[in-house]
Amino acid sequence: MRSPSAEAKLEVLDLTPHIGSEVAIDVAALMSGRHAAEILDLLERRGVLVFRGLHLDDAQQRAFTRTIGELLPQGDDGLLRITLDKAANPAAAEYLKGSFHWHIDGAADDAPTAASVLNAKRLSATGGQTEFCNSCVAWEEMPDSVKKSVGDLNVVHNVETAQWLVNPTPSYEELRRWRSHAPKVHPLVWTKKSGRKSLMLGCTASHVDGADTDEGRMLLRELMEWATQPRYVYRHHWEVGDLLIWDNTGVMHRVTPYDPESGRLMTRTTIKGEEPQPPRRESGRL
Ligand code: OGA
Ligand code: MN
């Protein structure tokens, strides 16, 4: 009998130089959990992992997610249905339109989730591709002078900031609801458990804490442009049955707009965040 250490390594194909790898594995091997450590190591290095044509059902998706981390208790026993169809998802369909803009899941929470697992159930005929940018490599390739000048900044993240993009004319009640979620201050530069650093940005990023608001917003635009350059981006063209995992504190993501009536449906499971990052003490000097 082969020992676990003699287990064959996974077959991996890099999809772009800086982000995204496709992993060839069958459902039984994936569900067994014996490749979990290798999958997590690949995820840390490559930001996004693509498993094509798995067609996992809900129970399998939850079980697989538990092999690589702690399943966040949300939705239907840990599983969210991601759709813009108001009939299927009355509570969240409007809110989810925020995902058309670059973001980090849970960026306005204390600890953004560690990783997300997305499983394609039904697709839209147009749009609906998901893009990911590697904000670790974006940080690593930044000129040293810029790293030095922004490395100690803190950024205020807000649900409200993202929702203005989706709905520029909120009712009083809507605005009140957005504001019921308290703003969260995070360091701009996230230090991951691996020691790697990434940029904590996205459409929830309102302004630089303690700095002139306009100047801070200009800087955030500049940094977003840097981090989302084509060379840091992988765009996934989905087929039903594909399963993707992304490292939520090392990449940002967005979905290209699609028709809310298209029936597009994804199921998402999420791994709990465990890298709380205290804001930096020195902040605000731009
Ligand atoms: C998400 C998300 C993108 C998509 O589930 O967090 O951003 O392609 N989804 O549906
Ligand atoms: Mn998202």
Coordinates of C-alpha atoms and ligand atoms in Angstrom, one line a residue:
M1 CA 0.0 0.0 0.0
R2 CA 1.2 3.5 -0.7
S3 CA 1.8 5.8 2.1
P4 CA 0.2 9.3 2.0
S5 CA 3.5 10.9 1.3
A6 CA 3.9 8.8 -1.8
E7 CA 0.6 10.2 -3.1
A8 CA 0.9 11.5 -6.6
K9 CA 1.0 15.2 -6.9
L10 CA -1.9 16.9 -8.5
E11 CA -1.8 17.7 -12.1
V12 CA -1.7 21.5 -12.4
L13 CA -1.8 23.9 -15.3
D14 CA -1.1 27.6 -14.8
L15 CA -3.6 29.8 -16.7
T16 CA -1.7 33.0 -16.7
P17 CA 1.8 33.8 -15.4
H18 CA 0.7 35.6 -12.2
I19 CA -2.7 34.2 -11.3
G20 CA -5.0 31.2 -11.7
S21 CA -4.2 27.5 -12.0
E22 CA -6.4 24.7 -13.3
V23 CA -6.3 21.5 -11.2
A24 CA -7.2 18.1 -12.7
I25 CA -8.8 15.9 -10.1
D26 CA -11.8 13.7 -9.9
V27 CA -14.7 14.1 -7.5
A28 CA -13.7 11.1 -5.3
A29 CA -10.1 12.3 -4.9
L30 CA -11.2 15.9 -4.2
M31 CA -13.8 14.8 -1.6
S32 CA -11.4 12.4 0.2
G33 CA -9.5 15.4 1.6
R34 CA -6.1 13.8 1.0
H35 CA -5.1 16.6 -1.3
A36 CA -6.3 19.4 1.0
A37 CA -2.8 20.6 2.1
E38 CA -1.6 20.7 -1.5
I39 CA -4.7 22.6 -2.6
L40 CA -4.3 25.2 0.1
D41 CA -0.6 25.6 -0.8
L42 CA -1.5 26.1 -4.4
L43 CA -4.3 28.5 -3.5
E44 CA -1.8 30.6 -1.5
R45 CA 0.6 30.7 -4.4
R46 CA -1.8 31.1 -7.4
G47 CA -4.8 33.0 -5.9
V48 CA -7.4 31.2 -7.9
L49 CA -7.9 27.5 -8.5
V50 CA -10.1 26.1 -11.3
F51 CA -11.7 22.6 -11.2
R52 CA -13.6 22.0 -14.4
G53 CA -16.7 19.9 -14.8
L54 CA -17.0 18.6 -11.3
H55 CA -20.8 19.1 -11.0
L56 CA -20.8 18.9 -7.2
D57 CA -24.2 18.9 -5.5
D58 CA -24.9 21.1 -2.4
A59 CA -23.9 18.4 0.1
Q60 CA -20.7 17.6 -1.8
Q61 CA -19.8 21.3 -2.0
R62 CA -20.2 21.7 1.8
A63 CA -18.2 18.6 2.5
F64 CA -15.4 19.5 0.1
T65 CA -15.2 23.0 1.6
R66 CA -14.9 21.5 5.1
T67 CA -11.8 19.5 3.9
I68 CA -9.9 22.8 3.4
G69 CA -11.2 25.0 6.3
E70 CA -14.0 26.0 8.6
L71 CA -17.3 26.5 6.7
L72 CA -18.8 29.9 7.5
P73 CA -22.3 29.3 8.9
Q74 CA -24.5 31.3 6.5
G75 CA -27.3 30.8 4.1
D76 CA -28.6 27.2 3.7
D77 CA -26.4 25.3 6.2
G78 CA -23.3 27.1 5.0
L79 CA -24.3 27.4 1.3
L80 CA -25.4 30.7 -0.4
R81 CA -27.3 30.9 -3.7
I82 CA -25.8 33.7 -5.7
T83 CA -28.4 35.0 -8.2
L84 CA -29.7 38.4 -9.1
D85 CA -33.2 36.9 -9.7
K86 CA -35.4 38.7 -7.2
A87 CA -37.9 35.9 -7.1
A88 CA -35.2 33.3 -6.2
N89 CA -33.3 35.6 -3.8
P90 CA -35.6 38.5 -2.6
A91 CA -33.3 39.5 0.2
A92 CA -30.0 39.8 -1.6
A93 CA -30.6 40.3 -5.3
E94 CA -30.1 44.1 -5.3
Y95 CA -27.2 43.9 -2.8
L96 CA -25.4 41.3 -5.0
K97 CA -25.1 43.7 -7.9
G98 CA -22.2 45.2 -5.9
S99 CA -20.3 42.1 -7.2
F100 CA -20.1 43.8 -10.7
H101 CA -17.3 45.9 -9.1
W102 CA -13.9 44.8 -7.9
H103 CA -14.2 43.7 -4.3
I104 CA -13.1 41.5 -1.4
D105 CA -15.9 39.4 0.2
G106 CA -16.7 40.6 3.7
A107 CA -14.3 43.6 3.4
A108 CA -16.4 45.6 5.8
D109 CA -16.3 42.8 8.4
D110 CA -13.7 42.4 11.2
A111 CA -12.0 39.5 9.4
P112 CA -12.8 39.2 5.7
T113 CA -13.4 35.5 4.8
A114 CA -10.3 33.4 4.0
A115 CA -11.5 31.9 0.8
S116 CA -14.7 31.3 -1.2
V117 CA -15.8 28.4 -3.3
L118 CA -18.1 29.1 -6.2
N119 CA -19.9 26.4 -8.2
A120 CA -21.7 27.1 -11.5
K121 CA -25.3 25.8 -11.7
R122 CA -26.8 27.9 -14.4
L123 CA -25.2 30.5 -16.7
S124 CA -26.2 33.7 -18.4
A125 CA -26.1 33.7 -22.2
T126 CA -24.1 37.0 -22.0
G127 CA -21.8 38.4 -19.4
G128 CA -21.3 36.6 -16.1
Q129 CA -17.6 35.9 -16.4
T130 CA -15.8 36.2 -13.1
E131 CA -12.5 38.1 -13.0
F132 CA -9.8 37.9 -10.3
C133 CA -6.7 40.0 -9.8
N134 CA -3.7 39.0 -7.8
S135 CA -3.2 41.8 -5.3
C136 CA -0.2 40.0 -3.7
V137 CA 1.8 40.2 -6.9
A138 CA 0.5 43.7 -7.5
W139 CA 2.0 44.7 -4.1
E140 CA 5.2 42.8 -4.7
E141 CA 5.8 44.5 -8.0
M142 CA 5.0 48.0 -6.8
P143 CA 8.0 50.4 -6.9
D144 CA 9.7 50.6 -3.5
S145 CA 9.1 54.3 -3.2
V146 CA 5.3 53.8 -3.5
K147 CA 5.4 50.8 -1.1
K148 CA 7.2 53.1 1.4
S149 CA 4.7 55.9 1.1
V150 CA 1.5 53.8 1.3
G151 CA 2.7 50.9 3.5
D152 CA 1.4 52.3 6.8
L153 CA -2.0 53.7 5.6
N154 CA -5.4 52.5 6.9
V155 CA -8.5 52.4 4.7
V156 CA -12.1 52.8 5.7
H157 CA -14.4 50.1 4.2
N158 CA -18.1 50.5 4.0
V159 CA -21.1 48.6 2.7
E160 CA -22.5 52.0 1.8
T161 CA -19.6 52.9 -0.5
A162 CA -20.2 49.8 -2.7
Q163 CA -24.0 50.2 -2.7
W164 CA -23.9 53.8 -4.1
L165 CA -22.4 52.3 -7.2
V166 CA -25.4 49.9 -7.6
N167 CA -28.1 52.3 -6.6
P168 CA -27.3 56.0 -6.9
T169 CA -30.8 57.1 -5.7
P170 CA -31.5 55.1 -2.5
S171 CA -34.5 55.7 -0.5
Y172 CA -34.1 57.1 3.0
E173 CA -34.8 53.6 4.3
E174 CA -32.3 52.0 2.0
L175 CA -29.6 54.4 3.0
R176 CA -30.4 53.8 6.7
R177 CA -30.0 50.0 6.1
W178 CA -26.6 50.5 4.3
R179 CA -25.5 52.6 7.2
S180 CA -26.5 50.1 9.8
H181 CA -23.4 48.2 9.0
A182 CA -20.6 50.1 10.8
P183 CA -17.6 51.1 8.7
K184 CA -14.4 49.1 9.3
V185 CA -10.9 50.3 9.2
H186 CA -8.3 47.9 7.8
P187 CA -4.7 48.4 7.0
L188 CA -4.2 49.0 3.2
V189 CA -1.5 46.4 3.2
W190 CA -2.6 43.0 4.5
T191 CA 0.0 40.6 5.9
K192 CA -1.1 37.1 5.3
K193 CA -0.4 34.1 7.5
S194 CA 2.2 33.0 5.0
G195 CA 4.0 36.3 5.4
R196 CA 3.0 37.5 1.9
K197 CA 1.4 40.9 1.7
S198 CA -1.6 42.0 -0.4
L199 CA -3.5 45.2 -1.1
M200 CA -6.8 45.5 0.7
L201 CA -8.9 47.6 -1.7
G202 CA -12.1 47.2 -3.7
C203 CA -15.5 49.0 -4.1
T204 CA -16.0 49.0 -0.3
A205 CA -12.9 51.2 0.1
S206 CA -14.2 54.7 0.9
H207 CA -11.3 56.8 1.9
V208 CA -7.9 56.8 3.6
D209 CA -8.4 57.0 7.4
G210 CA -7.2 60.3 8.9
A211 CA -6.2 61.8 5.5
D212 CA -7.7 64.5 3.3
T213 CA -10.7 62.7 1.8
D214 CA -10.2 63.8 -1.8
E215 CA -6.5 63.1 -1.8
G216 CA -7.1 59.7 -0.3
R217 CA -9.7 58.9 -2.9
M218 CA -7.3 59.8 -5.7
L219 CA -4.8 57.5 -4.2
L220 CA -7.3 54.6 -3.9
R221 CA -8.1 55.0 -7.6
E222 CA -4.4 55.0 -8.5
L223 CA -3.8 51.8 -6.4
M224 CA -6.9 50.1 -7.9
E225 CA -5.7 50.8 -11.4
W226 CA -2.3 49.4 -10.5
A227 CA -3.8 46.2 -8.9
T228 CA -6.2 45.5 -11.7
Q229 CA -3.8 45.8 -14.6
P230 CA -4.4 43.0 -17.2
R231 CA -1.3 41.2 -16.2
Y232 CA -2.6 40.6 -12.7
V233 CA -6.0 39.4 -13.9
Y234 CA -7.5 36.0 -14.8
R235 CA -11.0 36.0 -16.3
H236 CA -13.0 32.7 -16.0
H237 CA -15.4 31.7 -18.7
W238 CA -17.7 29.4 -16.9
E239 CA -19.2 26.1 -17.9
V240 CA -21.9 24.6 -15.7
G241 CA -20.2 22.3 -13.2
D242 CA -17.0 24.3 -12.8
L243 CA -15.8 24.9 -9.3
L244 CA -13.5 27.8 -8.4
I245 CA -11.8 28.7 -5.2
W246 CA -10.2 32.1 -4.5
D247 CA -7.9 33.3 -1.8
N248 CA -10.1 36.1 -0.6
T249 CA -7.4 38.1 1.2
G250 CA -4.9 37.7 -1.7
V251 CA -7.1 38.5 -4.7
M252 CA -10.0 40.9 -5.6
H253 CA -12.8 39.7 -7.8
R254 CA -15.8 41.0 -9.8
V255 CA -18.3 39.5 -12.3
T256 CA -18.9 41.1 -15.7
P257 CA -22.5 42.4 -15.7
Y258 CA -25.3 40.0 -16.7
D259 CA -29.0 40.2 -17.1
P260 CA -30.7 39.7 -13.7
E261 CA -33.4 37.8 -15.5
S262 CA -31.0 35.4 -17.1
G263 CA -31.4 32.7 -14.5
R264 CA -27.6 32.6 -13.7
L265 CA -27.2 30.7 -10.5
M266 CA -24.0 29.9 -8.5
T267 CA -23.7 28.2 -5.1
R268 CA -21.1 29.6 -2.8
T269 CA -19.5 28.2 0.3
T270 CA -17.1 30.3 2.3
I271 CA -14.2 29.6 4.6
K272 CA -14.1 31.6 7.8
G273 CA -11.6 34.4 8.0
E274 CA -8.8 33.9 10.5
E275 CA -6.4 36.7 9.8
P276 CA -7.7 39.8 11.7
Q277 CA -5.5 42.7 10.9
P278 CA -5.2 45.6 13.4
P279 CA -5.0 49.0 11.7
R280 CA -1.6 50.5 11.7
R281 CA -0.9 53.0 14.5
E282 CA 0.8 55.6 12.2
S283 CA -1.7 56.5 9.5
G284 CA -3.0 59.4 7.5
R285 CA 0.2 60.9 6.1
L286 CA -0.1 60.8 2.3
Ligands
OGA1 C1 -19.4 36.2 -4.8 C2 -19.2 36.8 -6.1 C3 -19.2 36.5 -8.4 C4 -20.0 35.7 -9.4 O1 -20.1 35.1 -4.7 O2 -18.8 36.6 -3.8 O3 -18.6 37.9 -6.1 O4 -19.4 35.4 -10.5 N1 -19.6 36.2 -7.1 O5 -21.1 35.4 -9.2
MN2 MN -17.8 38.4 -4.1

